[in-house]
Short mmCIF file of C-alpha atoms in Angstrom, two decimals:
data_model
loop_
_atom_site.label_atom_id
_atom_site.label_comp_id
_atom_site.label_asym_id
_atom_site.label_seq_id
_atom_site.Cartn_x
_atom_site.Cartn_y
_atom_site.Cartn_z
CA UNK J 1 122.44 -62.69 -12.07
CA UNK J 2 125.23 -63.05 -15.07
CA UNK J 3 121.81 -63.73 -17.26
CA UNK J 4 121.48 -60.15 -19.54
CA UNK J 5 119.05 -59.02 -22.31
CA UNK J 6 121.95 -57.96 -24.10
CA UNK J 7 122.55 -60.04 -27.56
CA UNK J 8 125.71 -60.36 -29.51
CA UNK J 9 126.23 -57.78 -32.05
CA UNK J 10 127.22 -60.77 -34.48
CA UNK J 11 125.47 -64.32 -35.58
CA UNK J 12 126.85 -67.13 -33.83
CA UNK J 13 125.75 -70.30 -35.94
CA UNK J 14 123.67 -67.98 -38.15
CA UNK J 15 121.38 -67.27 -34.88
CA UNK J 16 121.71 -64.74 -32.23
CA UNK J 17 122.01 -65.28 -28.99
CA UNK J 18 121.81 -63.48 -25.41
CA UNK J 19 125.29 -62.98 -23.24
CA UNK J 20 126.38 -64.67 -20.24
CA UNK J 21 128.18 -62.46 -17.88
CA UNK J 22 130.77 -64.52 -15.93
CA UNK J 23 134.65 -65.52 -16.14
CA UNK J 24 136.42 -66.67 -19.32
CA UNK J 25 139.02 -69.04 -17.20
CA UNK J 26 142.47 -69.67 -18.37
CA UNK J 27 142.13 -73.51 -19.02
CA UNK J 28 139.34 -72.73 -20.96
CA UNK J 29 140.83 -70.40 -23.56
CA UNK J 30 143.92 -72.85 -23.80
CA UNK J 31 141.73 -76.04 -24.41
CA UNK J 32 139.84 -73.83 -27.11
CA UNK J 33 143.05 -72.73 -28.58
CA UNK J 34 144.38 -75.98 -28.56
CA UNK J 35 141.58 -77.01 -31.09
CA UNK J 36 141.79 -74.03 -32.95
CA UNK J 37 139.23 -71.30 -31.39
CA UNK J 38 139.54 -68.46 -29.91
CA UNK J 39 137.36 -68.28 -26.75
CA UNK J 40 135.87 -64.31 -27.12
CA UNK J 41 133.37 -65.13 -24.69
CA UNK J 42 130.09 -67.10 -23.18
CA UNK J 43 126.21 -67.07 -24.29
CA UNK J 44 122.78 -68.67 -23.17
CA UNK J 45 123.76 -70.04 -19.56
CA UNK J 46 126.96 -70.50 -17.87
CA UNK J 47 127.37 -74.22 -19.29
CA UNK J 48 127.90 -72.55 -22.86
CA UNK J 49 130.98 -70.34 -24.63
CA UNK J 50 131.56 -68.52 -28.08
CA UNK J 51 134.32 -69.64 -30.11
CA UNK J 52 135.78 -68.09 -33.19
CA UNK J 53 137.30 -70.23 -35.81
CA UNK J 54 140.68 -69.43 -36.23
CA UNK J 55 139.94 -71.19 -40.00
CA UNK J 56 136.90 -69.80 -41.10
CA UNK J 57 136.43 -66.45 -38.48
CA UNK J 58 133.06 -67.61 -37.65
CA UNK J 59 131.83 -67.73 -34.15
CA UNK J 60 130.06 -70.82 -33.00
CA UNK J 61 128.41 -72.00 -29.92
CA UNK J 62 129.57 -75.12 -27.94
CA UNK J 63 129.19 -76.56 -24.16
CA UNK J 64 132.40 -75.68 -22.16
CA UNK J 65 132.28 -79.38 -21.53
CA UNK J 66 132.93 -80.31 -24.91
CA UNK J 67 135.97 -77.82 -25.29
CA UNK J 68 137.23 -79.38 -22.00
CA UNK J 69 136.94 -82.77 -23.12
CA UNK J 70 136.14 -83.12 -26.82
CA UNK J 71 137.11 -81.74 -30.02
CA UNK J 72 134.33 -79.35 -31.13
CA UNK J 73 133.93 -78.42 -34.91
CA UNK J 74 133.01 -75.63 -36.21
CA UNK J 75 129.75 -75.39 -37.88
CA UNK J 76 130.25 -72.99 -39.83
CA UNK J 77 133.47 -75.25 -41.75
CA UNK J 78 131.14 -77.94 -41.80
CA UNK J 79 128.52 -76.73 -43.64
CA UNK J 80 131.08 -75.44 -45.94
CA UNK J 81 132.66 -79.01 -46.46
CA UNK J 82 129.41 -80.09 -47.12
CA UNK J 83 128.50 -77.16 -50.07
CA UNK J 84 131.77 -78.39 -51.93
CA UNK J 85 130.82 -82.32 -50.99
CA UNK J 86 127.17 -81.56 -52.54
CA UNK J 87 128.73 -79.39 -55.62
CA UNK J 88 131.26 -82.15 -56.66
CA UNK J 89 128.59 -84.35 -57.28
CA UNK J 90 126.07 -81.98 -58.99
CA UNK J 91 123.97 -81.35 -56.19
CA UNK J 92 123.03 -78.03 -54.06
CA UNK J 93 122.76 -77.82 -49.78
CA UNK J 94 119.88 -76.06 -49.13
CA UNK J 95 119.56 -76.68 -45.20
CA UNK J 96 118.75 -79.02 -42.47
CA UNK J 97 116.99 -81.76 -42.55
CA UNK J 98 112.95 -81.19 -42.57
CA UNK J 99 112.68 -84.24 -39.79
CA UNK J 100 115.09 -83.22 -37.67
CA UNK J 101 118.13 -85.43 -38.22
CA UNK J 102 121.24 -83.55 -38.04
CA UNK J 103 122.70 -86.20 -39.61
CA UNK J 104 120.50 -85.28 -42.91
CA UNK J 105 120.09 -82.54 -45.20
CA UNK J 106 118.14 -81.44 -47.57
CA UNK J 107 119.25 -81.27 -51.29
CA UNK J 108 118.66 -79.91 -54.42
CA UNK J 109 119.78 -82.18 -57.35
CA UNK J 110 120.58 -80.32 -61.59
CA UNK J 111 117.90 -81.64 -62.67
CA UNK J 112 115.76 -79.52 -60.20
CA UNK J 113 114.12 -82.51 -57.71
CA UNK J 114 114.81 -82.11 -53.79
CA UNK J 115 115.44 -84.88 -51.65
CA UNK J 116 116.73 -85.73 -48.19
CA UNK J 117 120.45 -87.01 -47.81
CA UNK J 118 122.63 -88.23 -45.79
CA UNK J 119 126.02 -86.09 -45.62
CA UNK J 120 127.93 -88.72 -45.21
CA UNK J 121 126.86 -90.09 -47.85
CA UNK J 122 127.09 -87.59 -49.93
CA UNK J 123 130.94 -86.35 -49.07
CA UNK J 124 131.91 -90.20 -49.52
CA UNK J 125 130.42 -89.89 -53.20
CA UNK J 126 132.15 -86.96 -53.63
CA UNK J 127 135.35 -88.79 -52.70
CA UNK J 128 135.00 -91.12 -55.54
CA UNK J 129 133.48 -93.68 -52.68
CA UNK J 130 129.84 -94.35 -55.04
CA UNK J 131 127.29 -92.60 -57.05
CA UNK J 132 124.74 -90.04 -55.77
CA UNK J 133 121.64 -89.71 -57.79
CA UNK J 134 118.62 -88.50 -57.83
CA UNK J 135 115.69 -91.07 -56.54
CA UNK J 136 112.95 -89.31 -58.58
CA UNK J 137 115.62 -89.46 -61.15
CA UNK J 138 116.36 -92.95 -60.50
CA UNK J 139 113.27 -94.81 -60.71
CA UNK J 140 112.22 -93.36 -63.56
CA UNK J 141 115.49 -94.62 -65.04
CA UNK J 142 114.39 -98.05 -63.75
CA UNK J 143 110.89 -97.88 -64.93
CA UNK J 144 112.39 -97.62 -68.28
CA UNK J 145 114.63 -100.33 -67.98
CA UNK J 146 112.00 -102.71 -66.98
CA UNK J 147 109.07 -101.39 -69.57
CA UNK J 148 111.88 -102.57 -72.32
CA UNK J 149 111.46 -105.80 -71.08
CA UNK J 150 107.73 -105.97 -70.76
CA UNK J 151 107.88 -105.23 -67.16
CA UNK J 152 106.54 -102.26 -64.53
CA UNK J 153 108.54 -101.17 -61.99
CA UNK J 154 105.95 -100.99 -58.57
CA UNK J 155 108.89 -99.76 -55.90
CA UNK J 156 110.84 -101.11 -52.80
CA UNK J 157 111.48 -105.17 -52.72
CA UNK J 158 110.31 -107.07 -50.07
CA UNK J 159 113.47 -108.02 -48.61
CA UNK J 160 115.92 -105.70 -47.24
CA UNK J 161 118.70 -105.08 -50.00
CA UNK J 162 118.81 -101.46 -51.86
CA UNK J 163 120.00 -103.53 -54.94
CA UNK J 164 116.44 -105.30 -55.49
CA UNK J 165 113.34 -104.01 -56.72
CA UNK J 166 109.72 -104.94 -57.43
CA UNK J 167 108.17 -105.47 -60.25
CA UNK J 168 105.16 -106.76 -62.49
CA UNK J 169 105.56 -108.91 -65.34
CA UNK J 170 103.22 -108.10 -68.11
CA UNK J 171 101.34 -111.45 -67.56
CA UNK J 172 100.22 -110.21 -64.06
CA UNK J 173 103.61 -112.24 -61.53
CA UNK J 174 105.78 -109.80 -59.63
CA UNK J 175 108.58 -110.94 -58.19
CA UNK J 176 111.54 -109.03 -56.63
CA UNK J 177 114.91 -108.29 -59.00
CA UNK J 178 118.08 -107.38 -59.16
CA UNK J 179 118.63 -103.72 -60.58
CA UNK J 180 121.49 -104.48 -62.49
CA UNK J 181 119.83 -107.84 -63.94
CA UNK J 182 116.41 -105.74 -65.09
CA UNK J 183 118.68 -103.46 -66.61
CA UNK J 184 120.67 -105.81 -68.71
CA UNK J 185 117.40 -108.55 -69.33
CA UNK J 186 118.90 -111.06 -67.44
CA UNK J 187 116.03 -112.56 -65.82
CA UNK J 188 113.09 -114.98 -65.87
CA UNK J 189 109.46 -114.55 -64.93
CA UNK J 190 108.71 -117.07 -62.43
CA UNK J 191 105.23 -116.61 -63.63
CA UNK J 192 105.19 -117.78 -67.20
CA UNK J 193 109.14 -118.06 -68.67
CA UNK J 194 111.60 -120.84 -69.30
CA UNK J 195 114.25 -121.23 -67.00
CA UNK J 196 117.97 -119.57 -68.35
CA UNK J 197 118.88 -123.20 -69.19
CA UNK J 198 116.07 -124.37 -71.25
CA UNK J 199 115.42 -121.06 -72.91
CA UNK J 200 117.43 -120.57 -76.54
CA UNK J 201 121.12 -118.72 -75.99
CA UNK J 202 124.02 -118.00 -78.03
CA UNK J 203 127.42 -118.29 -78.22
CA UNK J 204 129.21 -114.59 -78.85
CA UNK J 205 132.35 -112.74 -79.64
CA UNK J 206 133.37 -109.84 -78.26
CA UNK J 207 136.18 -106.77 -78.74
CA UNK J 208 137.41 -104.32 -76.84
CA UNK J 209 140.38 -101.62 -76.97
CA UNK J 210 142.35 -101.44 -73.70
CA UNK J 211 144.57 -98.87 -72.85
CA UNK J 212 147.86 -101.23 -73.55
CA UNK J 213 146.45 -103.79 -75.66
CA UNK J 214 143.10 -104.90 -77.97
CA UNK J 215 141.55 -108.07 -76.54
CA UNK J 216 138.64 -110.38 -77.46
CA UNK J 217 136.42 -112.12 -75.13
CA UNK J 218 134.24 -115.49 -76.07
CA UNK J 219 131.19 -116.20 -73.98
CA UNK J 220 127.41 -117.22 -74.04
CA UNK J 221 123.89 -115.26 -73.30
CA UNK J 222 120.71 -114.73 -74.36
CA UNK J 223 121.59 -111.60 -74.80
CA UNK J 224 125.05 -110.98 -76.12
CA UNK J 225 124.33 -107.22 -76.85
CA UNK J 226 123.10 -106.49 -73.16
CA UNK J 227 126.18 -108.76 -71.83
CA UNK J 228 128.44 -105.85 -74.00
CA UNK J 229 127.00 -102.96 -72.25
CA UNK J 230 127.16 -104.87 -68.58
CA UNK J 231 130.87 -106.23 -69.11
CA UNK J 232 132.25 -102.61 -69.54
CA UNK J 233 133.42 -99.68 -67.10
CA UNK J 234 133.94 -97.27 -68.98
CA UNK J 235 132.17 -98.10 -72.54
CA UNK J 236 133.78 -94.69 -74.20
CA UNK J 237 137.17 -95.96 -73.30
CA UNK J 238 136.99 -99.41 -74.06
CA UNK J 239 135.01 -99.37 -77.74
CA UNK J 240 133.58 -102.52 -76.90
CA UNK J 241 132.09 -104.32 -80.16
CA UNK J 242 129.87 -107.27 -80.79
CA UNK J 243 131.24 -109.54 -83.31
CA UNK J 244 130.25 -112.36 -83.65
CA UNK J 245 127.13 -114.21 -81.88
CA UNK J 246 125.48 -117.89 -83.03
CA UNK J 247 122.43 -119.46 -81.66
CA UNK J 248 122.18 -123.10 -79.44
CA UNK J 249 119.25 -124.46 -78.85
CA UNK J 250 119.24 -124.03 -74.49
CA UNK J 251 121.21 -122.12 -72.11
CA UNK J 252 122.54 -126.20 -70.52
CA UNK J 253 123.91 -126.48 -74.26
CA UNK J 254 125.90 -123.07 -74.31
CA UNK J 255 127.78 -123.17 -71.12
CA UNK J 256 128.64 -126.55 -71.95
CA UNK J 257 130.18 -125.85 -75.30
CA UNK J 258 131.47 -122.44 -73.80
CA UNK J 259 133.59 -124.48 -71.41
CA UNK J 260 134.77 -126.77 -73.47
CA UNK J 261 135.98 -123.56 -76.13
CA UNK J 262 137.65 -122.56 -72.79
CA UNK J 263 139.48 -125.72 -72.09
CA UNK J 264 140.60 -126.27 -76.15
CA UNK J 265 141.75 -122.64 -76.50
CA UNK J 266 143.69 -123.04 -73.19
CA UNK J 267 145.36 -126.70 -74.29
CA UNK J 268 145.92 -125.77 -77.78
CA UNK J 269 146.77 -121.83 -77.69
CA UNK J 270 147.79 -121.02 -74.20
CA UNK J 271 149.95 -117.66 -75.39
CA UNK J 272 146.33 -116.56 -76.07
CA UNK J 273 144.83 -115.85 -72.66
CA UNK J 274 145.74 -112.27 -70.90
CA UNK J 275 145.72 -112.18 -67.60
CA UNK J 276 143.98 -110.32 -65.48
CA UNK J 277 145.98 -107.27 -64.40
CA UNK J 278 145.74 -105.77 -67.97
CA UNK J 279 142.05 -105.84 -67.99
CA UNK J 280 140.71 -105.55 -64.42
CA UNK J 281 140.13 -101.95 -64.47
CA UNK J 282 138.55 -102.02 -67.58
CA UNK J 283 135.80 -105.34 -67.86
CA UNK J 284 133.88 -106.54 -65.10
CA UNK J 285 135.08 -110.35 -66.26
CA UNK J 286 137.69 -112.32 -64.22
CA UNK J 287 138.70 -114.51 -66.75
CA UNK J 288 137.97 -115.84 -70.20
CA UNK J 289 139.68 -112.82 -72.17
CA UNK J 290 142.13 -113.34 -74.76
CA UNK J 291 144.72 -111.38 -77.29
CA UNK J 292 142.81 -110.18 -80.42
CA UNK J 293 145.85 -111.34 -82.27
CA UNK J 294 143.89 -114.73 -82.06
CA UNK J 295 140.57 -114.05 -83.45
CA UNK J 296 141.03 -115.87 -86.46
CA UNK J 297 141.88 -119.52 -84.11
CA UNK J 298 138.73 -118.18 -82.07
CA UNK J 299 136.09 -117.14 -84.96
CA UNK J 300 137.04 -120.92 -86.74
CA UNK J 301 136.35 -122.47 -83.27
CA UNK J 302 133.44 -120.71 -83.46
CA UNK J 303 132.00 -121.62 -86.59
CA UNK J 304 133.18 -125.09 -86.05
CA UNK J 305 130.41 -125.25 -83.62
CA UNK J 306 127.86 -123.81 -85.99
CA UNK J 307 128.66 -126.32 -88.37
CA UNK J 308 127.97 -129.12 -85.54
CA UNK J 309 131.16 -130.14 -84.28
CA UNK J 310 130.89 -130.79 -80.59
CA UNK J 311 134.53 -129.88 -78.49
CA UNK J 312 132.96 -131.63 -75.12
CA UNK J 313 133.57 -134.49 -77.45
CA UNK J 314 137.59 -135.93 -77.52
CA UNK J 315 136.95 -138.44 -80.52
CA UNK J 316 135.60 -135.07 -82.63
CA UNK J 317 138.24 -132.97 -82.08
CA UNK J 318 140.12 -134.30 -85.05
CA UNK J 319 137.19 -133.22 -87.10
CA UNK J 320 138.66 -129.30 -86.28
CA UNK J 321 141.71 -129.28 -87.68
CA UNK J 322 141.08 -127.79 -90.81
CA UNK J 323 139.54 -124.96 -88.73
CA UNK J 324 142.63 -125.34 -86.28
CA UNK J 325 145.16 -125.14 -89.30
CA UNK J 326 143.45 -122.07 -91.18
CA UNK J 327 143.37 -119.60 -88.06
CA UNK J 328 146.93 -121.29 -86.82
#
């Protein structure tokens, strides 16, 4: 019998294992080459060979009918391009994963928690693909979020999107939300609040510093100095300020004298508006951004409104040209 009780004098796959005695055939070492082994010789049964890595040097056990018709990886590279993948983004391999799926691992995060991960996962973050975080890490970041609104994070959301959570208003109604809407306070209790358009709002100014050229942007919220922090991707770069912010009564009443701002900036001061290309990398808006060389035009339209002059209204806008004149 080929079978021996003889083991390789080296690890193959960080394991030992027993030789085969039989013959290493020609087509086999030239498939293995062709992939870049060398076939030094077989182990376990006859269905199995060694291969070193001509990369790496490592030996690694495969089925000869993968190196026939396959392309067999070493597992010794992989692990490797998974150390550097983990690394990148602040993380540590530290072995398989506990439940068995080779498609997990376990990891160790800096600020000490372990989780489960999946490597794919994990080498697309480290491409620049998406973040990889910690989930101990994580909720408590969203347990803060929510507790600044008067709300307690309780976990997972009933329906199947990563991007919801669940949570408990401090009158006692949960209701599944948004991350990224806890985080910022844009959201109602279904259980006790006014609806976005009947609760007060404001209309705001806002500046930022781009890379080729400073630019203002003029919109409404509730929360004006949440919408700063949300509109920005990269805060440190872009120096975003709040400037200016009145109040109107409802939400209905500030996206209707937003739009009309909109539409009497773009029919009186076109020049004003920057497209999109020069801030798309930079602000999470699509539109609605203009040069900060018109901030004086903007801030009088502004204060126009605080004084009461409506711009929805045609047979009013007459009543803005002093403000029209002075930031001209």
């Amino acid at each position: 019998m080929p079978i021996t009780n003889t083991y390789y004098a080296f690890p193959i796959d960080r394991k030992m294992y027993p030789v085969f005695k039989g013959k290493q055939h020609k087509h086999w070492r030239k498939a293995a080459r062709k992939h870049g082994f060398k076939l030094v010789g077989r182990a376990v049964d006859r269905l199995h060979v060694v291969l070193e890595c001509k990369t790496c040097g490592d030996a690694t056990l495969k089925r000869i009918s993968v190196v026939l018709g396959h392309n067999p990886e070493c597992g010794n590279c992989i692990r490797k391009r998974r150390e550097a993948a983990a690394a990148k983004v602040g993380a540590t391999l530290l072995g398989p994963d506990p439940e068995g799926d080779r498609h997990y691992g376990t990891y160790q995060f800096n600020c000490g928690h372990v989780d489960r991960r999946q490597h794919e996962r994990v080498e697309d973050a480290a491409a620049g693909g998406h973040d990889l975080s910690c989930a101990t890490c994580t909720n408590k970041q969203h347990a803060a979020e929510a507790s600044e609104y008067d709300w307690t994070l309780i976990g997972t959301s009933a329906r199947n999107d990563q991007s919801y959570r669940q949570y408990e208003h401090k009158c006692g109604h949960r209701q599944d939300v948004a991350v990224a809407n806890m985080r910022f306070g844009e959201l109602n209790c279904a259980g006790c609040s006014e609806t976005w358009s009947s609760k007060p709002s404001k209309i705001y100014l806002l500046s930022f510093m781009l890379p080729n050229v400073p630019v203002i942007k003029l919109g409404y919220s509730n929360n004006p100095a949440s919408r700063l922090r949300q509109v920005q991707l990269a805060p440190r770069k872009t120096q975003g300020t709040l400037d200016l912010e009145i109040d109107v009564a409802t939400g209905h009443d500030a996206i209707c004298l937003e739009k009309a701002l909109h539409r009497y900036i773009k029919t009186h001061r076109p020049e004003l508006v920057v497209e999109r290309d020069q801030f798309r990398d930079h602000l999470t808006t699509t539109s609605e951004i203009y040069h900060a060389h018109g901030r004086a035009f903007i801030i009088a339209l502004i204060d126009a409104v605080d004084n009461g002059w409506d711009p929805n209204q045609t047979d009013n806008w007459q009543q803005f040209t002093s403000y029209r004149d002075q930031g001209a």
